[in-house]
CSV table of C-alpha atoms and ligand atoms in Angstrom, one decimal:
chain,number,residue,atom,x,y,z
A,160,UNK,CA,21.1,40.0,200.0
A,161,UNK,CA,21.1,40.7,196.2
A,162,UNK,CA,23.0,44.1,195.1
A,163,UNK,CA,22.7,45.4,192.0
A,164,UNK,CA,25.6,48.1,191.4
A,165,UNK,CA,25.5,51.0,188.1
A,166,UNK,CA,29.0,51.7,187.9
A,167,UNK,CA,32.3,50.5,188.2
A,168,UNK,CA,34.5,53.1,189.5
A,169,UNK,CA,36.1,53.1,193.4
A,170,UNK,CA,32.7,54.1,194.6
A,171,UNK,CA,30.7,50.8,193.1
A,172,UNK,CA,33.7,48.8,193.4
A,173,UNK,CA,34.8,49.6,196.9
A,174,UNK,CA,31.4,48.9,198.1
A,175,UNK,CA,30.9,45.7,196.6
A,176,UNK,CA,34.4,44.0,197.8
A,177,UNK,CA,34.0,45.5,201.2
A,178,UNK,CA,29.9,44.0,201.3
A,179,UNK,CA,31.2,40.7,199.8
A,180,UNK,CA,34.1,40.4,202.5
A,181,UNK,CA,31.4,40.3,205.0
A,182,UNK,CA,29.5,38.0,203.5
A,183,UNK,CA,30.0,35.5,201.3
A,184,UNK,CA,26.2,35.0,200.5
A,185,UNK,CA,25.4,38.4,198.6
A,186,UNK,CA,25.1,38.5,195.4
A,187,UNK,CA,26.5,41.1,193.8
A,188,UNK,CA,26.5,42.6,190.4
A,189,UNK,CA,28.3,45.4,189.2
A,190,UNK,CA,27.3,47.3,185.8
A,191,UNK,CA,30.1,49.3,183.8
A,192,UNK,CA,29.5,50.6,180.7
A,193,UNK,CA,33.4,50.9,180.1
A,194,UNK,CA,36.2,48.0,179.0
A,195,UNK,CA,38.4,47.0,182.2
A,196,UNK,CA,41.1,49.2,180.6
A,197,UNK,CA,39.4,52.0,179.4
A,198,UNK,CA,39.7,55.4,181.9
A,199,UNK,CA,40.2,59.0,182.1
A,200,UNK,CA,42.5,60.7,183.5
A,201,UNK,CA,45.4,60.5,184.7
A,202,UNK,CA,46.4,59.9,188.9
A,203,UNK,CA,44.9,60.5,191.6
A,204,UNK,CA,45.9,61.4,195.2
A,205,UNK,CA,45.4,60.0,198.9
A,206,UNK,CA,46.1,61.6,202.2
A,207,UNK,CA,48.5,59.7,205.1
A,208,UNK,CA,44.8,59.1,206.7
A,209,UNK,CA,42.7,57.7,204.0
A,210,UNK,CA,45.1,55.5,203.5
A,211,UNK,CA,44.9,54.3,207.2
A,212,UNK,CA,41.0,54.2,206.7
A,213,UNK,CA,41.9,51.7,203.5
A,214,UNK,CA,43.9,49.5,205.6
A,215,UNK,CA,41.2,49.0,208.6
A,216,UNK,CA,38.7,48.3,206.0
A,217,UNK,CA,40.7,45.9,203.5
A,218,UNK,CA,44.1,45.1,204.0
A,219,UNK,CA,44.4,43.0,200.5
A,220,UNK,CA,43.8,45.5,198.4
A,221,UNK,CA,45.8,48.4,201.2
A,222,UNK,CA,48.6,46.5,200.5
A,223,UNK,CA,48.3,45.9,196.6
A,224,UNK,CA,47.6,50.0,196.4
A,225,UNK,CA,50.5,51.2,198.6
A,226,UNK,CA,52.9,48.8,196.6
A,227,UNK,CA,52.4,51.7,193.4
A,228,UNK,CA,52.5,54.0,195.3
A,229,UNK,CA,54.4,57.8,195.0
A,230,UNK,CA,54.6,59.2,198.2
A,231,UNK,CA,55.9,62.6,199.1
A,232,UNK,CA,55.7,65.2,202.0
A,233,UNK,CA,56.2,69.0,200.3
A,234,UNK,CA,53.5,71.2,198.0
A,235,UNK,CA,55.4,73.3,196.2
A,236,UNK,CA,53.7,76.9,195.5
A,237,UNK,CA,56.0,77.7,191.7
A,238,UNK,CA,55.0,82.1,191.5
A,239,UNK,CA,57.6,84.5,190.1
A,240,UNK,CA,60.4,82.0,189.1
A,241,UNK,CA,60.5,80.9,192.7
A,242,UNK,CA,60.0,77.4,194.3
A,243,UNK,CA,58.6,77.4,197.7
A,244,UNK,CA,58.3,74.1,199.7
A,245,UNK,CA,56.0,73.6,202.5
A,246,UNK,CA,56.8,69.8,204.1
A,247,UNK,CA,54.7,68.0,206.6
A,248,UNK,CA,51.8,67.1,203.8
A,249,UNK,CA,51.7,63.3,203.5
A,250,UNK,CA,50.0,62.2,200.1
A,251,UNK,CA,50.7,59.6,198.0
A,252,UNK,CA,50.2,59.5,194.0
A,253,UNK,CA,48.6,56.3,191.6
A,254,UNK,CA,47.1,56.1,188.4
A,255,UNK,CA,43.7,55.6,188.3
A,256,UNK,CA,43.7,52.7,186.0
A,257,UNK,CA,45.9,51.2,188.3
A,258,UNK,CA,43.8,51.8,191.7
A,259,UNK,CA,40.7,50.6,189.4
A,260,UNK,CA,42.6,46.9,188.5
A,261,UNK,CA,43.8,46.1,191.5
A,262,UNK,CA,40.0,46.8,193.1
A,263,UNK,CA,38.4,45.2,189.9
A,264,UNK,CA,40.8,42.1,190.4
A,265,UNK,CA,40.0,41.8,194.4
A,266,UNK,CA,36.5,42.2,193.7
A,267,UNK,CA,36.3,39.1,190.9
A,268,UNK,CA,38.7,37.3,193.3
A,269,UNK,CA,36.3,37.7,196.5
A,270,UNK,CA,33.2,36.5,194.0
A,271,UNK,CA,31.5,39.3,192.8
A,272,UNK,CA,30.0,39.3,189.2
A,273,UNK,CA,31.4,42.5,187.1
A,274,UNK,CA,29.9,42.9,184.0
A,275,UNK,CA,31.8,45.1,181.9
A,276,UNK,CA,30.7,47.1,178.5
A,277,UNK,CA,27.1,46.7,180.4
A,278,UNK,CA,25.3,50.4,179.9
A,279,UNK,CA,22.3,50.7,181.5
A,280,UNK,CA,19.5,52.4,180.6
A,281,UNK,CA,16.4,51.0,182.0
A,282,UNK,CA,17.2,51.6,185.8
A,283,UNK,CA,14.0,50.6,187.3
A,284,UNK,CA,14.3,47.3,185.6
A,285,UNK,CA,17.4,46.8,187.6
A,286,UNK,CA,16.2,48.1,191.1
A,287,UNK,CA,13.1,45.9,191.4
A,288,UNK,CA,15.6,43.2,190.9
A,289,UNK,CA,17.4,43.4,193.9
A,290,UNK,CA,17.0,44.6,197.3
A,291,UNK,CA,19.3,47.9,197.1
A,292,UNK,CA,21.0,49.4,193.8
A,293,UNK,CA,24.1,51.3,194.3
A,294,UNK,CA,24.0,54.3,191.9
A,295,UNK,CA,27.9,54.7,191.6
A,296,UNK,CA,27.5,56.2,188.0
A,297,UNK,CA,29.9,59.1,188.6
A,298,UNK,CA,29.2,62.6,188.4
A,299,UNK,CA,26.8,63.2,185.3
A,300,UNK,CA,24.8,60.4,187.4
A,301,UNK,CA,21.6,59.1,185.0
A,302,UNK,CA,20.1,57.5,188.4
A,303,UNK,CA,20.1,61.1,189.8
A,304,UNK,CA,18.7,62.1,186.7
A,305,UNK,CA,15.6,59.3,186.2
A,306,UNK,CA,14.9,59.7,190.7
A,307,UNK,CA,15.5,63.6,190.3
A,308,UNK,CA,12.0,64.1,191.9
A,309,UNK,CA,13.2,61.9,195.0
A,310,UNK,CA,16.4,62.8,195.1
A,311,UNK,CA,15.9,66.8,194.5
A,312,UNK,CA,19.8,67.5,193.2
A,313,UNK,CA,21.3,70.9,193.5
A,314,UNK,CA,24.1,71.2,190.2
A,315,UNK,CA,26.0,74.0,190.1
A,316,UNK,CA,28.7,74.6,186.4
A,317,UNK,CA,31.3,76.7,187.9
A,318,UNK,CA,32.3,79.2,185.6
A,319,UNK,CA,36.3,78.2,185.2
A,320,UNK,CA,37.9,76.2,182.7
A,321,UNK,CA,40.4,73.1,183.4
A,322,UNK,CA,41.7,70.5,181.7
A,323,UNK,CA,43.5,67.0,183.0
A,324,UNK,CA,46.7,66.6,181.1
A,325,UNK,CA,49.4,64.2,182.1
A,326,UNK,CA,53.4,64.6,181.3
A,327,UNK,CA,56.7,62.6,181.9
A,328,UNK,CA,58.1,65.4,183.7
A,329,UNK,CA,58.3,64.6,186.8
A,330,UNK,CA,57.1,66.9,190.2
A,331,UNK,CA,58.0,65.3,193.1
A,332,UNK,CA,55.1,66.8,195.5
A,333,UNK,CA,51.7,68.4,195.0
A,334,UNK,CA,52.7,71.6,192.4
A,335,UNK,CA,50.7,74.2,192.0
A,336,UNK,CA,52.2,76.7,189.3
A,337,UNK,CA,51.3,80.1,188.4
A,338,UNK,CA,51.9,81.4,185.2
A,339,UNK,CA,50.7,84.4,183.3
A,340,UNK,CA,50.4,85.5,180.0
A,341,UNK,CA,48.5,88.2,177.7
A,342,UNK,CA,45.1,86.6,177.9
A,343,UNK,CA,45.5,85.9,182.0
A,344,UNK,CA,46.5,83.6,184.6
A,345,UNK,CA,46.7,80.1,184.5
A,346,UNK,CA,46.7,77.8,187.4
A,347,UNK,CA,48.7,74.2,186.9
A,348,UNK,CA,47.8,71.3,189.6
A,349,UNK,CA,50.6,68.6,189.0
A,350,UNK,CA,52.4,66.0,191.0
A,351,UNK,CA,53.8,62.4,190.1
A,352,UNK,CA,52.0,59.2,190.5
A,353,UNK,CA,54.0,56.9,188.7
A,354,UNK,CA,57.9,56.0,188.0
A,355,UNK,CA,57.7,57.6,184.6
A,356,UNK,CA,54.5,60.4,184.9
A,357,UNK,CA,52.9,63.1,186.4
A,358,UNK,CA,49.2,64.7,186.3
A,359,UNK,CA,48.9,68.1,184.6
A,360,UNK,CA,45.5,69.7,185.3
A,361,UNK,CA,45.6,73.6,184.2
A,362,UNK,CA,42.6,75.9,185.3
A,363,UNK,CA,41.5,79.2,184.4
A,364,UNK,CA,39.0,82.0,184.4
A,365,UNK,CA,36.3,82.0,181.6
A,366,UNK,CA,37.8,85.5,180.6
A,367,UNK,CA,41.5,83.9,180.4
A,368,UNK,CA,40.3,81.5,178.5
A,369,UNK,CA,38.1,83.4,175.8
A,370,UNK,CA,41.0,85.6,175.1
A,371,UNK,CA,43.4,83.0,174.7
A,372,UNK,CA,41.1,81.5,171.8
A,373,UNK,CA,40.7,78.4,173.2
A,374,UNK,CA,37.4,78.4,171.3
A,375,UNK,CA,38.4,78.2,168.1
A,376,UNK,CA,41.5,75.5,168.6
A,377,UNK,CA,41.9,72.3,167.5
A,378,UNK,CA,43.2,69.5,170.5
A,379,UNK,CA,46.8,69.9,169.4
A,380,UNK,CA,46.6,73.7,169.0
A,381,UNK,CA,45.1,73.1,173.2
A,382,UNK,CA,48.4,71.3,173.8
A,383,UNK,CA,50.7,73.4,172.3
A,384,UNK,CA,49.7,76.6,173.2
A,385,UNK,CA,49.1,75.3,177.5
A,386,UNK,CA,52.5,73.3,176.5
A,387,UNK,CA,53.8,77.1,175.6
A,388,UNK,CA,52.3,78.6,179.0
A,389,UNK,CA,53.9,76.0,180.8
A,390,UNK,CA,57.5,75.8,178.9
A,391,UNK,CA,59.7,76.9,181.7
A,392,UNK,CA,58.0,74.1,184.3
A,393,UNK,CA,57.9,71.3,181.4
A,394,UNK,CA,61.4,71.4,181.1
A,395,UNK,CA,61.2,70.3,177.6
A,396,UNK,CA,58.5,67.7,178.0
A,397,UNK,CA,55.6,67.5,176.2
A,398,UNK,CA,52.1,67.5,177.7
A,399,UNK,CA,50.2,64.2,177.1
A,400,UNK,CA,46.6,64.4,176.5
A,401,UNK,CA,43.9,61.2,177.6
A,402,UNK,CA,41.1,62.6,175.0
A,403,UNK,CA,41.5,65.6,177.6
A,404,UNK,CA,38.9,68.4,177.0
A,405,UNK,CA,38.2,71.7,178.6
A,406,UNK,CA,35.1,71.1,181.5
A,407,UNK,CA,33.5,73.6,183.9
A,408,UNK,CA,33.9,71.6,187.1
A,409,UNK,CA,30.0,70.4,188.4
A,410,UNK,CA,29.2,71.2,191.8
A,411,UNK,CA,26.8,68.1,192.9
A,412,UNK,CA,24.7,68.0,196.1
A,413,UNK,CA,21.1,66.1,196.9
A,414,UNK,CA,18.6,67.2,198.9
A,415,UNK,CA,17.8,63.7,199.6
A,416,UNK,CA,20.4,60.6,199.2
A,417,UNK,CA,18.3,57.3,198.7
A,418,UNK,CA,14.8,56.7,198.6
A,419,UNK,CA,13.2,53.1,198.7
A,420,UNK,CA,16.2,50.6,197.8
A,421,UNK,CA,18.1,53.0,195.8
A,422,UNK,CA,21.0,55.0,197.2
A,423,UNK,CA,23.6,57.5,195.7
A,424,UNK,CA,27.3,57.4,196.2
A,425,UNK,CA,30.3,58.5,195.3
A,426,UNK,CA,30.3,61.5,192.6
A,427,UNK,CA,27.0,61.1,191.5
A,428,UNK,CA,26.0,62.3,195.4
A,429,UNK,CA,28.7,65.2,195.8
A,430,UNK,CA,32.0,66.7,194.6
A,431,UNK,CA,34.8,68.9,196.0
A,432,UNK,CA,36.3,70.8,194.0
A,433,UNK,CA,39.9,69.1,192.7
A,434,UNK,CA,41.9,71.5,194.5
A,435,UNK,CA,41.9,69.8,197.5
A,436,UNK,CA,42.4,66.3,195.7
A,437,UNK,CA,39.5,64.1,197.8
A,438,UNK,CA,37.1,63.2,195.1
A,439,UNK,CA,38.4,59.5,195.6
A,440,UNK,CA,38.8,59.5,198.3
A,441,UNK,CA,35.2,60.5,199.5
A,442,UNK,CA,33.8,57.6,197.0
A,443,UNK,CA,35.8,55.2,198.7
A,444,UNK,CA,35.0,56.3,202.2
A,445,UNK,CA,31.2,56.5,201.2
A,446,UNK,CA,31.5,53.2,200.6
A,447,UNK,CA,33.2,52.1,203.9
A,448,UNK,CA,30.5,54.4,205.9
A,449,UNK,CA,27.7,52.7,203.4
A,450,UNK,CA,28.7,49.0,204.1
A,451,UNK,CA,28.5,49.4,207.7
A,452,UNK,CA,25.7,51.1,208.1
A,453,UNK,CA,24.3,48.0,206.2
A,454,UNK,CA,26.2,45.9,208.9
A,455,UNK,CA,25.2,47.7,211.7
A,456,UNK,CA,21.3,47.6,210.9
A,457,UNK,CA,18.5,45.0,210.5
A,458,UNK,CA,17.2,46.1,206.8
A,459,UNK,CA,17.7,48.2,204.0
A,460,UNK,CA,15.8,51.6,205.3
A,461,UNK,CA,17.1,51.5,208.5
A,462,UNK,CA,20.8,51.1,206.5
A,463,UNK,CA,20.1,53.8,204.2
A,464,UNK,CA,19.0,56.0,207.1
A,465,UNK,CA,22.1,55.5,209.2
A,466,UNK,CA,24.2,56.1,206.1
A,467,UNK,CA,23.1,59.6,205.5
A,468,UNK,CA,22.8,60.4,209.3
A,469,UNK,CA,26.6,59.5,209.9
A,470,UNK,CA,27.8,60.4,206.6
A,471,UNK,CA,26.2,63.8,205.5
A,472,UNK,CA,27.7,66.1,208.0
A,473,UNK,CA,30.9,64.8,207.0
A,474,UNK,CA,30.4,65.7,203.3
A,475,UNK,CA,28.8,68.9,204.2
A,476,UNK,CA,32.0,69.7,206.2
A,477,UNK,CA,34.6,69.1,203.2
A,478,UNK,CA,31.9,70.3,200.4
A,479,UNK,CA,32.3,73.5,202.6
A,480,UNK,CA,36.1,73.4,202.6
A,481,UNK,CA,36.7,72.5,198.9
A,482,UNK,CA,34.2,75.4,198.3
A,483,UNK,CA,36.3,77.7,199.2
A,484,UNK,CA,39.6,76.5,197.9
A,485,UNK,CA,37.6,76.4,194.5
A,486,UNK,CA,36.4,79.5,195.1
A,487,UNK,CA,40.4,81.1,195.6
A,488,UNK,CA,41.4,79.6,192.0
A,489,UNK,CA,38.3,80.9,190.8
A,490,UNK,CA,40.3,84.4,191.8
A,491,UNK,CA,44.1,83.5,191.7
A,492,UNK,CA,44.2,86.4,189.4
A,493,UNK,CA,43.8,88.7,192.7
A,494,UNK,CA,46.8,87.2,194.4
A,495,UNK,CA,49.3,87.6,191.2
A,496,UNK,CA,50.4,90.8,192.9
A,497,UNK,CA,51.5,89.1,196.3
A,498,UNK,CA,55.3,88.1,196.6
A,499,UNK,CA,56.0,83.7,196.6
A,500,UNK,CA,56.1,83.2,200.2
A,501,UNK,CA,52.9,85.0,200.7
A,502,UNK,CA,51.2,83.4,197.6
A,503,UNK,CA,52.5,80.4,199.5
A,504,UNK,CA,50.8,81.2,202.5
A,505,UNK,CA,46.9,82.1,201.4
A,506,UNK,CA,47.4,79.1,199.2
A,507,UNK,CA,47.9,76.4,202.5
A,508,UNK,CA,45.2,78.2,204.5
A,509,UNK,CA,42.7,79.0,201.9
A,510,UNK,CA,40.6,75.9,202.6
A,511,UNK,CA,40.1,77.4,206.3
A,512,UNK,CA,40.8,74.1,207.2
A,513,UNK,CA,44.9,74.9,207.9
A,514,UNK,CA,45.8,77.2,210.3
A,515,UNK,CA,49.0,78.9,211.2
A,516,UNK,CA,49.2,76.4,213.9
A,517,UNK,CA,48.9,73.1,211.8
A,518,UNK,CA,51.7,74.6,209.6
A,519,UNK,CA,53.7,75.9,212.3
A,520,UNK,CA,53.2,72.0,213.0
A,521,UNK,CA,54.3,70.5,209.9
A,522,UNK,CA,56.5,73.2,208.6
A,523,UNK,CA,58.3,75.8,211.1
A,524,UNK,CA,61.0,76.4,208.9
A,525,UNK,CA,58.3,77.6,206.4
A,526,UNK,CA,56.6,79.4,209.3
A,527,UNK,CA,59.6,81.7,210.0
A,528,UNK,CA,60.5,83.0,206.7
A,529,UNK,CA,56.8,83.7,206.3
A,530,UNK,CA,57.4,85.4,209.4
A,531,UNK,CA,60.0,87.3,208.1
A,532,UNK,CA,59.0,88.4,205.0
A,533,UNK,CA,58.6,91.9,205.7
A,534,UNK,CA,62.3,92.0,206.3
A,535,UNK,CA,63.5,91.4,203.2
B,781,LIG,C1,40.4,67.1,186.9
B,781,LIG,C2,40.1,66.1,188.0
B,781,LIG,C3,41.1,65.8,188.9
B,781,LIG,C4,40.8,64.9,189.9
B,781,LIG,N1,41.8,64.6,190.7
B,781,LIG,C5,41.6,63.8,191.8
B,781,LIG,C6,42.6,63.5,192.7
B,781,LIG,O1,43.7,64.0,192.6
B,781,LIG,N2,42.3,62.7,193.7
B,781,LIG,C7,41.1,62.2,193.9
B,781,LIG,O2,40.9,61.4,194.8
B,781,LIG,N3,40.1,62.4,193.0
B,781,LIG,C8,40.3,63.2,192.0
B,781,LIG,N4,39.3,63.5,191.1
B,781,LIG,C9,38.0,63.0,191.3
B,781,LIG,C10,37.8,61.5,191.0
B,781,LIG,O3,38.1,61.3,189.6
B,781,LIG,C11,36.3,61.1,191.3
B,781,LIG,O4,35.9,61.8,192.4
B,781,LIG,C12,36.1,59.6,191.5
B,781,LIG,O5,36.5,58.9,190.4
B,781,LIG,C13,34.7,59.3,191.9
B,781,LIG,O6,34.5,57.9,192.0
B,781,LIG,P1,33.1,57.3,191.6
B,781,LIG,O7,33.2,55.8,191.7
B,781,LIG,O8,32.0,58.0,192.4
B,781,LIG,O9,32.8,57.7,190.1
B,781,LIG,P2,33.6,57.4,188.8
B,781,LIG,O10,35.0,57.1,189.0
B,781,LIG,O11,33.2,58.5,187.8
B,781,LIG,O12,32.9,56.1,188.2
B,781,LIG,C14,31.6,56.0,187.7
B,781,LIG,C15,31.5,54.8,186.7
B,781,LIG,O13,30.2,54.6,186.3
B,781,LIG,C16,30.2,54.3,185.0
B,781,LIG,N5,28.8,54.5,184.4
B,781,LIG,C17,28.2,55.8,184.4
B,781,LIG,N6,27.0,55.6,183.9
B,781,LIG,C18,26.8,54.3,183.6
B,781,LIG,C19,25.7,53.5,183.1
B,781,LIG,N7,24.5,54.1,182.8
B,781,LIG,N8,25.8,52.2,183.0
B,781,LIG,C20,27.0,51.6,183.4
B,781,LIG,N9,28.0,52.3,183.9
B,781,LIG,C21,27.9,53.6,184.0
B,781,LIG,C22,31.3,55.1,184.4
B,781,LIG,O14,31.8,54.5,183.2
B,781,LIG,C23,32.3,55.1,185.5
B,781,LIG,O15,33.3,54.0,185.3
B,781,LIG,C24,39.5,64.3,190.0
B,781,LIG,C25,38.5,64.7,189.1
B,781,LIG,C26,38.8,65.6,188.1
B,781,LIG,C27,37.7,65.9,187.2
């Protein structure tokens, strides 16, 4: 089978090492505009059970991955000067460049062709060269764009702000800090993901971020003044920007996922919100569902078909959850008034996908001071 692939991020390249592991005889070519070192961001994270789902489907690179790896248990809700912990949460932290090398390196070691500073542009060129073309180009997807009559995308610019900062202090666990100011709240999401560093992403309201003059600042004047917000949690560190810029997070969905030989995946299908940390994490596991649906079939349609059979009411059902945890930062400035261990508390069940239950689970101790609360 020949495989033509726009895009190498862990969407694209998860999907060609996985299709190339099965068989030797596909050619595959992957197409990324970017060098082999270039990237943004920062880390990213994965839960206790994608990393199991990594391991079933390639245990070279499972192993190379979980050697960087930061792993912790707690998310720690920072409101008021007050730390609360809630354990029983495995994630693990790596940088993103990092997860992209070691899947660049098994892809070029298991044979397939990736072509790098390669931008494309003329995308039907490409697809009636090969019998499927993986559009793994990312969230601001030109496939979707060129097919947008096929593929019938529904794009929604949420109206907050955030920015992906990193820092050398360290937060050992999943962060989220609340601080306020004049101008409003702001929301940090932080953890570590390497020996030395940690991701920073700050969020706020459009109004938060109007008044703060965000507008009319340069990059450093960004830095400093979020450094300022932060200063108590930095602990003296500076923040460390990537070319880091203020975005309104896209909301992606398609109507329709592939037509003829062309198929979406990754970002340029869906997003979930950050909040819930799974954007990764879903490209990856598109790629397993994708590779074996084309397994389990007899030709390309039929593949395609089973993909978005199996795979959409699983998006569907964590677009749904990350909606509403996006939708609770949208309004943290409504929970300001509520005391840590409550903030705490609508924070680990805002997704509706946590009950009291799971975190009596993971967490009584954290359970029954919530539980007492009212006492104090
Ligand atoms: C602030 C923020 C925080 C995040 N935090 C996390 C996190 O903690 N955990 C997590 O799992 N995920 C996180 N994510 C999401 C994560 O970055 C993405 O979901 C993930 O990278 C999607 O993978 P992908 O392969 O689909 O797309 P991408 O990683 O975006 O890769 C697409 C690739 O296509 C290339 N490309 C695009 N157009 C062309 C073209 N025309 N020709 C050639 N190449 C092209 C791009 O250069 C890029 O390398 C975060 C995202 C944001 C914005």
């Amino acid at each position: 089978m020949k495989i033509n692939v726009i895009g190498g991020g862990p969407a694209g390249l998860y999907f060609a090492i996985l299709m190339k592991k099965a068989n030797p005889a596909h050619q595959i070519r992957i197409y990324e505009r970017n060098g082999p070192d270039d990237t943004f961001g920062w880390g990213v994270v994965f839960s206790g059970k994608t990393l199991a789902n990594l391991r079933a489907a390639d245990d070279v690179s499972h192993a190379e991955i979980t050697k960087q790896f930061e792993a912790w248990d707690n998310v720690d809700v920072v409101h008021r000067e007050e730390k609360i912990s809630i354990h029983g949460n495995s994630f693990s932290g790596i940088a993103r460049l990092k997860l992209l090398k070691i899947l660049q390196r098994r892809a070029e070691q298991l044979g397939v062709e990736v072509n790098f500073h390669a931008e494309i542009h003329d995308v039907e060129a490409l697809r009636n060269d090969c019998d499927l073309l993986l559009a793994a180009d990312g969230v601001n997807s030109m496939v979707r764009l060129r097919y947008a009559g096929q593929f019938q995308p529904e794009l929604d610019s949420r109206a907050n702000r955030y920015i992906w900062y990193g820092t050398h202090q360290l937060f050992h666990g999943l962060t989220l800090t609340f601080r306020e100011n004049s101008a409003g709240v702001f929301a940090a999401h932080s953890y570590k993901f390497s020996p030395t560093t940690s991701t920073f992403i700050v969020e706020c309201d459009p109004q938060t971020w109007t008044r703060s003059g965000f507008e009319q600042m340069s990059s450093e004047e960004t830095l400093d003044y979020v450094g300022d917000v932060f200063a108590q949690d930095l602990n003296g560190h500076k923040l460390l920007s990537n070319n880091s810029k203020w975005i309104n997070f896209l909301l992606v969905k398609n109507r329709r996922w592939f037509f003829e030989n062309v198929v979406l995946i990754g970002d340029a299908l869906h997003t979930a919100h950050f909040s819930i940390g799974s954007g990764t994490k879903l490209a990856i596991e598109d790629a397993i569902a994708l590779a074996e649906s084309v397994q389990q079939t007899a030709s390309v349609s039929e593949a395609l078909t089973h993909f978005e059979k199996t795979r959409r009411p699983v998006i569907e059902d964590y677009q749904a959850a990350a909606f509403e945890s996006m939708r609770w930062f949208e309004n943290a400035g409504q929970y300001m008034h509520l005391s840590p261990i409550e903030l705490a508390y609508v924070l680990m069940t805002r997704s509706g996908r946590v009950s009291n239950e799971d975190l009596k689970r993971r967490d009584s101790e954290f359970i029954r001071r919530y539980d007492r609360r009212d006492s104090f």
